[in-house]
PDB file of C-alpha atoms in Angstrom:
ATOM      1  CA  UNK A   9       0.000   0.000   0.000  1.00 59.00           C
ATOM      2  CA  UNK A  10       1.182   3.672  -0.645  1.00 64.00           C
ATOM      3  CA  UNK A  11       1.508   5.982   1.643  1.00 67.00           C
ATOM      4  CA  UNK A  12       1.502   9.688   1.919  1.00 61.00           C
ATOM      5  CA  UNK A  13       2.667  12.645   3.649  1.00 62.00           C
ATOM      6  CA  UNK A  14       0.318  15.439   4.147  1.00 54.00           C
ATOM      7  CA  UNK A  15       3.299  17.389   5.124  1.00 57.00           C
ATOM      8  CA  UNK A  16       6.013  17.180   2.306  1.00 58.00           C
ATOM      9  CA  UNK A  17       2.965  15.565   0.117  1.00 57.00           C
ATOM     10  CA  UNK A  18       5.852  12.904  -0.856  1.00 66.00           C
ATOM     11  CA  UNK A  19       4.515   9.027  -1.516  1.00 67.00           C
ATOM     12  CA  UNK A  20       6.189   6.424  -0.071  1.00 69.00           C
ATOM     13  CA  UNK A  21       4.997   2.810  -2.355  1.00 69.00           C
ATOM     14  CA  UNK A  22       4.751  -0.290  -0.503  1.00 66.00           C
ATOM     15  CA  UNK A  23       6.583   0.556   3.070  1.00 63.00           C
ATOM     16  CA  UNK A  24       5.695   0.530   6.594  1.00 68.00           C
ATOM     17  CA  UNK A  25       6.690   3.755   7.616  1.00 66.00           C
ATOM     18  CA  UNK A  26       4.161   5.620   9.568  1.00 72.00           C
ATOM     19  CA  UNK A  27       6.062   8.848   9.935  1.00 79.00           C
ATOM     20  CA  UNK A  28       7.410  10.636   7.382  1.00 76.00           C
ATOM     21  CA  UNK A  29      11.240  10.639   6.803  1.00 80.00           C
ATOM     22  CA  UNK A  30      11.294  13.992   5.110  1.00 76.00           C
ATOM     23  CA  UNK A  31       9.551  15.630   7.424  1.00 70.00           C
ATOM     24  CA  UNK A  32       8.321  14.095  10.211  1.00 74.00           C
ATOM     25  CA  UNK A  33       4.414  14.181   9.817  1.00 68.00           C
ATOM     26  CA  UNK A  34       2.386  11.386   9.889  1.00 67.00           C
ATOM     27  CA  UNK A  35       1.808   9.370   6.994  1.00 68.00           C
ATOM     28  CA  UNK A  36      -1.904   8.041   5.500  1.00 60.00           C
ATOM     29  CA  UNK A  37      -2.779   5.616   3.507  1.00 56.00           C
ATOM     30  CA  UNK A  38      -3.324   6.927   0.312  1.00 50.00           C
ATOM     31  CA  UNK A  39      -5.173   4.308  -2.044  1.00 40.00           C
ATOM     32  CA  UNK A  40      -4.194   6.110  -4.995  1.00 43.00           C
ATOM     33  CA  UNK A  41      -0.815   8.071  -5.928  1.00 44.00           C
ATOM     34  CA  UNK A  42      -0.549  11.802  -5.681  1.00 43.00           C
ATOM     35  CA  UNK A  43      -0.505  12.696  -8.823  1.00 49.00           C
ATOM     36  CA  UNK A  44      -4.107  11.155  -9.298  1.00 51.00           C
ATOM     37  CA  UNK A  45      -5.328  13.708  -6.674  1.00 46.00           C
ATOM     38  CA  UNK A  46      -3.672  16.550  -7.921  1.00 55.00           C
ATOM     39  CA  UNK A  47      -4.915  15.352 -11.458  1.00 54.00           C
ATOM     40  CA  UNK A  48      -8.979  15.883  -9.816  1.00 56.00           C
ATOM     41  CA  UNK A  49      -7.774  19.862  -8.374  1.00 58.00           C
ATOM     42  CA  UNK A  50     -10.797  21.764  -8.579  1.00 63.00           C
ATOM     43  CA  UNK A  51     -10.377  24.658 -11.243  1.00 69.00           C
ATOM     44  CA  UNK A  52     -10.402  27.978  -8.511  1.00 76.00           C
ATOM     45  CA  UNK A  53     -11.067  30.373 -11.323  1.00 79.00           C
ATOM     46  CA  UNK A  54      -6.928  31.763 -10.220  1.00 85.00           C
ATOM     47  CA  UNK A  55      -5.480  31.746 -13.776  1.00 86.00           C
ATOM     48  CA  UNK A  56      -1.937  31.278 -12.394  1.00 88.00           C
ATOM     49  CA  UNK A  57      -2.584  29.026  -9.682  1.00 86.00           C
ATOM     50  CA  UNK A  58      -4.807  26.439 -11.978  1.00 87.00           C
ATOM     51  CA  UNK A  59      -2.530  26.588 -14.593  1.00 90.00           C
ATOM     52  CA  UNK A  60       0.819  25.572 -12.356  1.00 91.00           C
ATOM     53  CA  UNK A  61      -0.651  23.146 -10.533  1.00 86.00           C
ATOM     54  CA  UNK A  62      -1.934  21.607 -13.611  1.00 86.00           C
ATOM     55  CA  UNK A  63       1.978  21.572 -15.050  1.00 90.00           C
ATOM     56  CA  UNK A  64       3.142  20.153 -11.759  1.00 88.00           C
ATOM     57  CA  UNK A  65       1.100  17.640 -11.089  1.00 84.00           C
ATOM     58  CA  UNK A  66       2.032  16.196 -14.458  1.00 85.00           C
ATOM     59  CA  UNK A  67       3.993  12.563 -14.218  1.00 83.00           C
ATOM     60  CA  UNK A  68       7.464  14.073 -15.941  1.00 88.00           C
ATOM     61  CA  UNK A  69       7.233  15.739 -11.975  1.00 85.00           C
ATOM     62  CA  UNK A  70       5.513  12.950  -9.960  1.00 73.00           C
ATOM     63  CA  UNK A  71       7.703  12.641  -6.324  1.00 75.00           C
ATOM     64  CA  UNK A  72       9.717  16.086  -7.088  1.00 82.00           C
ATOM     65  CA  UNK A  73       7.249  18.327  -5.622  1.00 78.00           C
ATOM     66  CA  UNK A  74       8.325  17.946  -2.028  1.00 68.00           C
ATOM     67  CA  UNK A  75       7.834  20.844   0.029  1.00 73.00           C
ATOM     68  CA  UNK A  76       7.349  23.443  -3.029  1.00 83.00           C
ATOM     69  CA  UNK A  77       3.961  23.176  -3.496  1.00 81.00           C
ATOM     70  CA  UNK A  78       1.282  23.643  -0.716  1.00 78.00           C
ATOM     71  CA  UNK A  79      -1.965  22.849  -2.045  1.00 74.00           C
ATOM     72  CA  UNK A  80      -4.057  23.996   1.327  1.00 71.00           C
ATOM     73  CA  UNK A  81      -1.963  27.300   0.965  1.00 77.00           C
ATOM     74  CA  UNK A  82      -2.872  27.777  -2.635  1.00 81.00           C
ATOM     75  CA  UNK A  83       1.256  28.922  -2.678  1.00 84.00           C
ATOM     76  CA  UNK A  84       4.413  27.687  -4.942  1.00 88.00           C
ATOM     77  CA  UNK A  85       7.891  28.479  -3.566  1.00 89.00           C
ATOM     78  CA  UNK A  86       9.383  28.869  -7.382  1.00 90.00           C
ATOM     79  CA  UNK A  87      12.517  30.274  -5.858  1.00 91.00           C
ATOM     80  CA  UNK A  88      13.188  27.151  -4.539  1.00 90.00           C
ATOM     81  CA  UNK A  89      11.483  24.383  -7.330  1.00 91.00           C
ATOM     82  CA  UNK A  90      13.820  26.615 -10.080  1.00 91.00           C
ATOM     83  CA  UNK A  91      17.083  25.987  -7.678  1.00 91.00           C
ATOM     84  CA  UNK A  92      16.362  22.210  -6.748  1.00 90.00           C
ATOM     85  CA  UNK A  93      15.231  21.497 -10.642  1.00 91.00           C
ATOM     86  CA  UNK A  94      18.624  22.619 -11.506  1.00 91.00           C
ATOM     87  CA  UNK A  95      20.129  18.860 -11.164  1.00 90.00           C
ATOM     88  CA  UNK A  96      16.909  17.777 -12.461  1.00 92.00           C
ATOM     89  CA  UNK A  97      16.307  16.325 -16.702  1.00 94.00           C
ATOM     90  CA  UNK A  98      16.072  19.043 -19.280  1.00 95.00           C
ATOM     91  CA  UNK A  99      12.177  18.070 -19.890  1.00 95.00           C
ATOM     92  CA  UNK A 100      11.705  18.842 -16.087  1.00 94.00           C
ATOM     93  CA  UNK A 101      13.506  22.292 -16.227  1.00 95.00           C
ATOM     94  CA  UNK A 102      11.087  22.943 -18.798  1.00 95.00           C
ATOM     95  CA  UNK A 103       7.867  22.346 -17.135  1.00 95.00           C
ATOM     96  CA  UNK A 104      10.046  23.976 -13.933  1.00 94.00           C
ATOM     97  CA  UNK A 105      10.545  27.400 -16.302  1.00 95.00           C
ATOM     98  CA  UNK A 106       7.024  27.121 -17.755  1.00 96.00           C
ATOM     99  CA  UNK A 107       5.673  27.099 -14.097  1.00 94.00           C
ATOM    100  CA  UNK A 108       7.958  29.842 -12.979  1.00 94.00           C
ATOM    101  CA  UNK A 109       6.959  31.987 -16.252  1.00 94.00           C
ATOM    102  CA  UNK A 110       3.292  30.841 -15.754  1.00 93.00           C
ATOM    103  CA  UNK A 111       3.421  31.907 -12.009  1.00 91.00           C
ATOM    104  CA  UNK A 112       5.306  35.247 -11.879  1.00 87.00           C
ATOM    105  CA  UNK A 113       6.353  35.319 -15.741  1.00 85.00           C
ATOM    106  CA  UNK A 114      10.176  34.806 -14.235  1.00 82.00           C
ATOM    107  CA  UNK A 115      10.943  31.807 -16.370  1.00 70.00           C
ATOM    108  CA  UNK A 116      12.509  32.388 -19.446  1.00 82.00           C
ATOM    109  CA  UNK A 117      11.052  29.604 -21.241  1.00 89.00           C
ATOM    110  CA  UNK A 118      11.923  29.093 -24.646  1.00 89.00           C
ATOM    111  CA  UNK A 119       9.083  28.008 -27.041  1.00 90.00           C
ATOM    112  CA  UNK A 120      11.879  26.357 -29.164  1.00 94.00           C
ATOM    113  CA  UNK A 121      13.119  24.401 -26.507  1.00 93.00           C
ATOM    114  CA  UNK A 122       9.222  23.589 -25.464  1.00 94.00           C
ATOM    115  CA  UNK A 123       8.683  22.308 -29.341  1.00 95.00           C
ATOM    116  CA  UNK A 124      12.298  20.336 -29.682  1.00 96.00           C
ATOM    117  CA  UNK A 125      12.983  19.156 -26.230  1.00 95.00           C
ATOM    118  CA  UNK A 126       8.885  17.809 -24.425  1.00 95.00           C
ATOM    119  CA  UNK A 127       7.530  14.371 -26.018  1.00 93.00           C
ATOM    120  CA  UNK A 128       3.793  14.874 -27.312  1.00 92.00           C
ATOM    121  CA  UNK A 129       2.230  13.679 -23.772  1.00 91.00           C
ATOM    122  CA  UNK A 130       3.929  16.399 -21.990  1.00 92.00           C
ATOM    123  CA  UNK A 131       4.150  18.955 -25.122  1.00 93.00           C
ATOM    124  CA  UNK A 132       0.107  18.642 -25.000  1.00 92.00           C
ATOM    125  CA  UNK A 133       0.524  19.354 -21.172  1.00 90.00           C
ATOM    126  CA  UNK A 134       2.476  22.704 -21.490  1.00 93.00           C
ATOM    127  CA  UNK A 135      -0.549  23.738 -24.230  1.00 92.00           C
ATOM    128  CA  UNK A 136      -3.352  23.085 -21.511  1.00 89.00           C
ATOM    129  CA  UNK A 137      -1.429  24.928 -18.632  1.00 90.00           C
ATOM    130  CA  UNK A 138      -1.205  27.859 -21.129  1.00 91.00           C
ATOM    131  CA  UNK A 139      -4.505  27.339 -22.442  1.00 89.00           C
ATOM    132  CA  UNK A 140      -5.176  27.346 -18.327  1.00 88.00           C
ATOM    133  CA  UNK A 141      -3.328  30.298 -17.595  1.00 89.00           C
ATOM    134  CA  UNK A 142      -5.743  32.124 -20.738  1.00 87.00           C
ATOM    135  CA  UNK A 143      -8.873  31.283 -18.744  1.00 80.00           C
ATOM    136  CA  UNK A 144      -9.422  28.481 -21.137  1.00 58.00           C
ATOM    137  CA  UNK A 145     -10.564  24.946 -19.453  1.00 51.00           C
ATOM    138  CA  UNK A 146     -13.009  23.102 -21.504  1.00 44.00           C
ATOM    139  CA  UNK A 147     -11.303  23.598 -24.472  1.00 43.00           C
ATOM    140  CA  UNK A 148      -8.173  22.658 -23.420  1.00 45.00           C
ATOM    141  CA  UNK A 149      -9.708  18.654 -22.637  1.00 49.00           C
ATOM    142  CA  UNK A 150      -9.170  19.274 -18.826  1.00 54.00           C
ATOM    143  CA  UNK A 151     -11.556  16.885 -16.729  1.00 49.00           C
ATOM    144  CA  UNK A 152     -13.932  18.322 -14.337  1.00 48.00           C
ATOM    145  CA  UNK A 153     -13.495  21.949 -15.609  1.00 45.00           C
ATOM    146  CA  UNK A 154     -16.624  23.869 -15.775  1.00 41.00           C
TER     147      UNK A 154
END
């Protein structure tokens, strides 16, 4: 059974912790893997906030979010996901710089690099958040959007 942290929102597959090792919060069982909860967000009608969630909660990410994101908080510490995505893939520091440039329009992404670098999965991905970020949700195929 997984397991999650509510505090560090980290998954832990198949062990018997019951405290977090991250952080030290409890852990719950969690019958299905973070990213299919983040995956069912409820749209907020917060442009930026919709569309980086949306971008982070996308599988390329799935375990990296740690303590950056803090979904009760409605708050993303870019500072800190742009410095820790640093060692990360090049696809990451992608949807990393889309977020940032999506969030506070601080990430220099480059379209090119979008086009050459993201296979179609997560290329389709960086279309919705933007498509998001526009105020667009049923067009962009998004479940549950109004």
């Amino acid at each position: 059974m997984t397991r999650f942290c509510l505090g560090c929102h980290r998954e832990y597959p198949g062990g018997e912790e019951v405290v977090c090792p991250h952080c030290g919060v409890d852990l719950v069982a969690a019958p299905e893997s973070l990213h299919a909860l983040l995956e069912r967000f409820v749209f907020t009608g917060w442009a930026e906030w919709d569309s980086v969630t949306y971008l982070l909660a996308s599988p390329l990410l799935a375990g990296k979010l740690g303590p950056f994101v803090d979904v009760t908080g409605y708050s993303v510490d870019i500072e800190a996901l742009v410095e820790a995505s640093g060692a990360w893939s090049h696809a990451e520091q992608l949807f990393v710089a889309l977020a940032a440039d999506l969030w506070r329009a601080t990430g220099a992404v480059s379209v090119r690099e979008l086009v050459a670098t993201l296979d179609d999965a997560n290329f389709a991905r960086a279309l919705a958040a933007i498509e998001i970020a526009r105020g667009a949700r049923v067009g962009a195929g998004i479940g549950g959007a109004p």
